[in-house]
Every structure is written in C-alpha cells, then in structure tokens.
Tab-separated table of C-alpha atoms in Angstrom:
chain	number	residue	atom	x	y	z
A	1	UNK	CA	109.951	85.754	85.373
A	2	UNK	CA	110.837	87.056	88.652
A	3	UNK	CA	112.769	91.012	89.171
A	4	UNK	CA	114.019	91.972	91.786
A	5	UNK	CA	116.413	95.407	92.987
A	6	UNK	CA	119.936	95.546	92.284
A	7	UNK	CA	121.637	95.816	96.176
A	8	UNK	CA	125.408	95.552	96.982
A	9	UNK	CA	124.267	94.084	100.116
A	10	UNK	CA	123.244	90.886	97.698
A	11	UNK	CA	126.634	89.871	96.577
A	12	UNK	CA	124.672	87.731	94.376
A	13	UNK	CA	123.896	90.588	92.015
A	14	UNK	CA	127.457	91.956	91.329
A	15	UNK	CA	128.999	89.030	90.822
A	16	UNK	CA	126.496	88.069	88.278
A	17	UNK	CA	126.790	91.251	86.877
A	18	UNK	CA	130.209	91.453	86.275
A	19	UNK	CA	130.479	87.411	84.929
A	20	UNK	CA	128.059	88.656	82.610
A	21	UNK	CA	130.954	91.533	80.932
A	22	UNK	CA	133.832	89.129	81.834
A	23	UNK	CA	132.036	87.054	78.992
A	24	UNK	CA	132.109	90.114	76.397
A	25	UNK	CA	128.305	91.934	77.368
A	26	UNK	CA	128.507	95.397	76.523
A	27	UNK	CA	125.672	97.256	78.155
A	28	UNK	CA	124.745	101.064	76.572
A	29	UNK	CA	124.873	103.286	79.298
A	30	UNK	CA	124.839	101.012	82.433
A	31	UNK	CA	128.522	102.494	83.599
A	32	UNK	CA	126.395	105.914	83.939
A	33	UNK	CA	123.852	104.447	86.547
A	34	UNK	CA	123.945	103.889	90.739
A	35	UNK	CA	123.362	100.334	91.576
A	36	UNK	CA	120.333	101.212	93.120
A	37	UNK	CA	119.072	102.206	90.739
A	38	UNK	CA	118.815	99.162	89.022
A	39	UNK	CA	116.244	95.807	88.421
A	40	UNK	CA	117.437	92.794	87.574
A	41	UNK	CA	114.777	90.591	86.288
A	42	UNK	CA	115.760	86.554	85.536
A	43	UNK	CA	113.039	84.356	82.967
A	44	UNK	CA	112.727	81.215	83.265
A	45	UNK	CA	112.340	79.552	80.028
A	46	UNK	CA	110.693	76.361	79.309
A	47	UNK	CA	112.021	73.781	76.968
A	48	UNK	CA	114.936	72.126	74.937
A	49	UNK	CA	117.625	74.041	73.815
A	50	UNK	CA	120.637	73.486	71.178
A	51	UNK	CA	122.394	77.075	71.632
A	52	UNK	CA	121.638	80.570	73.285
A	53	UNK	CA	120.326	82.466	70.442
A	54	UNK	CA	122.529	85.296	69.627
A	55	UNK	CA	120.275	88.788	70.266
A	56	UNK	CA	123.289	91.494	69.904
A	57	UNK	CA	125.175	93.758	71.554
A	58	UNK	CA	121.961	95.863	71.703
A	59	UNK	CA	118.861	93.689	71.725
A	60	UNK	CA	115.660	95.041	71.375
A	61	UNK	CA	113.019	93.748	74.136
A	62	UNK	CA	109.912	93.711	74.035
A	63	UNK	CA	106.935	94.412	77.175
A	64	UNK	CA	103.989	93.130	77.144
A	65	UNK	CA	101.061	94.148	79.691
A	66	UNK	CA	98.438	92.334	81.473
A	67	UNK	CA	95.020	93.924	80.884
A	68	UNK	CA	94.557	95.981	84.574
A	69	UNK	CA	91.234	96.479	86.086
A	70	UNK	CA	90.666	100.898	86.581
A	71	UNK	CA	87.574	101.244	89.029
A	72	UNK	CA	85.575	103.952	87.885
A	73	UNK	CA	83.349	106.085	90.086
A	74	UNK	CA	79.357	105.546	89.964
A	75	UNK	CA	77.910	106.646	93.389
A	76	UNK	CA	74.248	105.315	92.932
A	77	UNK	CA	72.163	104.754	96.135
A	78	UNK	CA	70.728	101.508	96.255
A	79	UNK	CA	68.331	99.934	99.211
A	80	UNK	CA	68.859	96.034	98.800
A	81	UNK	CA	66.157	93.662	100.671
A	82	UNK	CA	68.116	90.724	102.225
A	83	UNK	CA	66.267	87.481	100.786
A	84	UNK	CA	63.920	89.260	98.114
A	85	UNK	CA	64.331	88.831	94.315
A	86	UNK	CA	65.342	91.055	91.801
A	87	UNK	CA	63.322	90.533	88.239
A	88	UNK	CA	64.666	93.944	86.674
A	89	UNK	CA	68.272	95.273	85.586
A	90	UNK	CA	69.570	97.695	87.166
A	91	UNK	CA	71.152	101.067	85.064
A	92	UNK	CA	73.750	103.403	86.357
A	93	UNK	CA	76.479	105.547	84.717
A	94	UNK	CA	80.084	105.616	84.858
A	95	UNK	CA	80.835	109.431	86.028
A	96	UNK	CA	84.189	109.003	83.827
A	97	UNK	CA	83.049	108.670	80.587
A	98	UNK	CA	79.240	108.837	80.729
A	99	UNK	CA	78.910	105.224	79.358
A	100	UNK	CA	75.666	103.568	81.029
A	101	UNK	CA	75.853	99.704	82.247
A	102	UNK	CA	73.652	97.568	84.171
A	103	UNK	CA	73.517	95.194	86.615
A	104	UNK	CA	71.064	92.501	87.396
A	105	UNK	CA	71.271	91.426	90.902
A	106	UNK	CA	70.498	87.975	91.229
A	107	UNK	CA	70.388	87.381	95.308
A	108	UNK	CA	71.230	89.460	98.314
A	109	UNK	CA	72.303	87.527	102.183
A	110	UNK	CA	73.290	87.920	105.052
A	111	UNK	CA	77.087	85.735	105.413
A	112	UNK	CA	78.454	84.178	108.388
A	113	UNK	CA	81.773	85.059	108.008
A	114	UNK	CA	82.840	82.941	111.459
A	115	UNK	CA	81.577	80.065	109.631
A	116	UNK	CA	83.170	80.813	106.910
A	117	UNK	CA	86.658	80.884	108.431
A	118	UNK	CA	85.786	77.379	110.068
A	119	UNK	CA	85.750	76.061	107.586
A	120	UNK	CA	88.698	77.129	106.183
A	121	UNK	CA	91.106	76.002	108.884
A	122	UNK	CA	89.050	72.801	108.983
A	123	UNK	CA	90.420	72.454	105.768
A	124	UNK	CA	92.125	68.278	105.507
A	125	UNK	CA	95.066	70.025	103.230
A	126	UNK	CA	95.896	72.232	105.622
A	127	UNK	CA	96.233	69.747	108.776
A	128	UNK	CA	98.594	68.975	106.318
A	129	UNK	CA	100.761	71.614	105.838
A	130	UNK	CA	100.547	72.746	109.728
A	131	UNK	CA	101.180	70.310	112.880
A	132	UNK	CA	98.052	70.746	115.354
A	133	UNK	CA	99.530	73.139	117.605
A	134	UNK	CA	100.545	75.479	114.971
A	135	UNK	CA	97.048	75.281	112.783
A	136	UNK	CA	95.229	76.180	116.707
A	137	UNK	CA	97.774	79.067	116.551
A	138	UNK	CA	97.046	80.444	113.397
A	139	UNK	CA	93.510	80.406	113.708
A	140	UNK	CA	94.230	82.071	117.495
A	141	UNK	CA	95.821	84.855	116.331
A	142	UNK	CA	93.149	85.089	112.992
A	143	UNK	CA	90.055	84.594	115.346
A	144	UNK	CA	91.752	87.622	117.223
A	145	UNK	CA	92.477	90.106	114.632
A	146	UNK	CA	89.838	89.208	112.652
A	147	UNK	CA	87.061	90.545	115.949
A	148	UNK	CA	88.194	94.164	115.912
A	149	UNK	CA	86.610	93.878	111.977
A	150	UNK	CA	83.827	91.685	112.538
A	151	UNK	CA	82.390	90.260	115.477
A	152	UNK	CA	81.156	87.023	116.367
A	153	UNK	CA	77.396	86.472	115.711
A	154	UNK	CA	77.878	89.708	112.602
A	155	UNK	CA	77.435	89.031	108.868
A	156	UNK	CA	79.124	90.518	105.926
A	157	UNK	CA	75.971	91.706	103.079
A	158	UNK	CA	76.833	89.717	99.918
A	159	UNK	CA	76.068	90.940	96.397
A	160	UNK	CA	75.765	88.160	93.487
A	161	UNK	CA	74.969	89.206	90.672
A	162	UNK	CA	75.230	89.117	86.372
A	163	UNK	CA	76.918	92.602	84.612
A	164	UNK	CA	79.026	92.470	81.316
A	165	UNK	CA	81.701	89.792	81.275
A	166	UNK	CA	84.569	92.342	82.220
A	167	UNK	CA	82.709	94.344	84.742
A	168	UNK	CA	83.307	94.420	88.527
A	169	UNK	CA	81.719	96.415	90.810
A	170	UNK	CA	82.561	97.468	94.303
A	171	UNK	CA	79.166	98.178	96.719
A	172	UNK	CA	79.395	99.680	100.216
A	173	UNK	CA	76.460	100.743	102.998
A	174	UNK	CA	75.789	104.307	103.170
A	175	UNK	CA	76.276	104.371	107.087
A	176	UNK	CA	80.112	103.847	106.289
A	177	UNK	CA	80.202	106.210	103.606
A	178	UNK	CA	78.621	109.299	105.956
A	179	UNK	CA	80.720	108.221	108.659
A	180	UNK	CA	84.842	109.226	108.810
A	181	UNK	CA	86.902	106.541	108.109
A	182	UNK	CA	88.441	104.867	111.365
A	183	UNK	CA	91.912	103.936	111.030
A	184	UNK	CA	92.714	100.111	111.722
A	185	UNK	CA	95.461	98.176	111.804
A	186	UNK	CA	94.306	94.990	110.509
A	187	UNK	CA	93.701	94.185	106.718
A	188	UNK	CA	92.063	91.447	106.158
A	189	UNK	CA	90.077	91.199	102.813
A	190	UNK	CA	87.711	88.443	101.593
A	191	UNK	CA	86.387	87.127	97.810
A	192	UNK	CA	82.528	85.006	97.999
A	193	UNK	CA	82.195	82.532	95.216
A	194	UNK	CA	78.673	81.703	94.176
A	195	UNK	CA	77.160	78.351	94.212
A	196	UNK	CA	76.166	78.623	90.901
A	197	UNK	CA	78.280	79.531	87.615
A	198	UNK	CA	75.703	81.308	86.085
A	199	UNK	CA	72.797	83.824	86.765
A	200	UNK	CA	69.238	84.246	85.734
A	201	UNK	CA	70.644	85.920	82.466
A	202	UNK	CA	72.712	82.746	81.889
A	203	UNK	CA	75.623	85.211	82.579
A	204	UNK	CA	78.396	83.998	84.485
A	205	UNK	CA	77.528	84.658	88.365
A	206	UNK	CA	80.069	87.197	90.385
A	207	UNK	CA	79.707	88.097	94.381
A	208	UNK	CA	80.648	91.124	95.697
A	209	UNK	CA	80.915	91.547	99.885
A	210	UNK	CA	80.305	94.602	101.181
A	211	UNK	CA	83.102	94.113	104.238
A	212	UNK	CA	80.336	95.764	107.457
A	213	UNK	CA	79.564	94.012	109.617
A	214	UNK	CA	75.649	93.556	110.009
A	215	UNK	CA	73.250	92.044	113.012
A	216	UNK	CA	72.375	88.192	111.038
A	217	UNK	CA	68.476	89.745	111.211
A	218	UNK	CA	69.069	92.974	109.450
A	219	UNK	CA	66.860	92.923	106.405
A	220	UNK	CA	67.096	96.236	104.822
A	221	UNK	CA	70.334	97.814	103.270
A	222	UNK	CA	70.723	101.193	102.559
A	223	UNK	CA	74.071	100.780	99.840
A	224	UNK	CA	75.711	102.357	96.970
A	225	UNK	CA	76.724	101.490	94.301
A	226	UNK	CA	80.237	102.939	94.511
A	227	UNK	CA	82.462	102.172	91.351
A	228	UNK	CA	82.421	99.437	88.307
A	229	UNK	CA	86.067	98.709	87.336
A	230	UNK	CA	86.877	98.357	83.541
A	231	UNK	CA	89.549	96.467	82.139
A	232	UNK	CA	92.255	98.760	80.364
A	233	UNK	CA	94.652	96.691	78.193
A	234	UNK	CA	97.540	98.999	77.301
A	235	UNK	CA	100.226	98.907	73.922
A	236	UNK	CA	103.851	96.386	73.598
A	237	UNK	CA	107.086	99.138	74.043
A	238	UNK	CA	109.482	98.057	72.518
A	239	UNK	CA	113.062	99.181	74.045
C-alpha cells in the first residue's frame, strides 16, 4: 500500500481522478475539498480475480492499525560495570502508570563502532551494488560524518538484556543527561544484534546502545534507565 498527497503538479493524480469520475464514480463530499487537502492511497492486491468487487458508491472502509511502541518514563539511576556479572533482576517502575517491570542484564561491553562500520562496508553484497570508487566515496563521507559523533578510538556502550516480551528499554549516560544538548546536524542510529538469541533466563536477548563515545578502557558507566517502550494497539476504525 502506498499513500501520497494529491498535488496539481503531479499530473497523474488529477488525470486518474478524472478517469474515475468519467467511469461513474460519485464520491460524497469530494467536490467541497481542496486538492491539496486530499491523500490518495494505492493498494496492490496479489492473486487472480475474475472481476473487481462491486463496492457501491459509498463503500465502508476499515482501517486496521499496527501496534505502536510508546515510551514511558522510568528515570532510574543505574551504575553499570563493563564485563561484570549481573545475576539478579533489576526492578523498575513506569512513572506514568505505576506498574512495575523487571530487566535481567546479561552483559555490558564497549563496541568499537569504527570496526563495525568497516565490516559493514566490506560486506560483499555492497560490492555487487556499487563500484569500488562509489563505495570508497560513500565510506569516506560516512567516516567524515561519524567522526563528529564518535571520534576514532572511542566506543559505544552496549547493554544486552532480557525483559518482558514486548518491552524495550532506553538507556542514557548520566553525564549526557546532566549536560545541555548540543546541536548536531548529523543523525546516525545504530542497532546492535546480540550474538546469542536467548539470555540466561531463556528469554529473547535484546540490546540497547548508549550512543555516546567513551574510551575503550572505560569500566564504570553511570547511566539512567530513562524509559521503557510498551506496545499500544488501536481499535479498528470503520469509515
């Protein structure tokens, strides 16, 4: 399914609407709407059909929404040790609802993001899509941007953890939270995938990246379990 705003500059949309009207389409209320306020959605149906269904002049449309994860504040200080064991569960509270949750930290380590980046650019699948010159240009541009976020030799802390199935956690360093945010035109997000599928409790293992550069010999990290994201399922809407 693809949705786009109706625009007179895109001649295909008014032509398509005109063809529908010529074929007998009688939309209710469309004559009072400005073209710029309308959106057109194309839906592609797979399969074989003998004919198009007769939906009438004013068919009902059912909208089904996918689940959305909504952040809930936690704001619980936490001191992490790189390479330490975490045998006990940590309990925390959702500040919005008062509901208690738990997290089982499996390990904390420092990831060399520059090594991760070079490994990505050395992926054979990229060499099939780009020439050597194009790949070198893309890598050089990325390195220039990334150096402003994480200088060479610095690492990002990664927290591998288990928790409830639909719960995801966001951590920040206390130092970052205490300082005023600085404007930065670069925006790069990283998703780390644990090597193991399950943790020490037998549940799916997840990973959270603290996107703040730290020295490779850093061993103690003062952090804050900043928020937890919980799923929200909206009811279907009939139009």
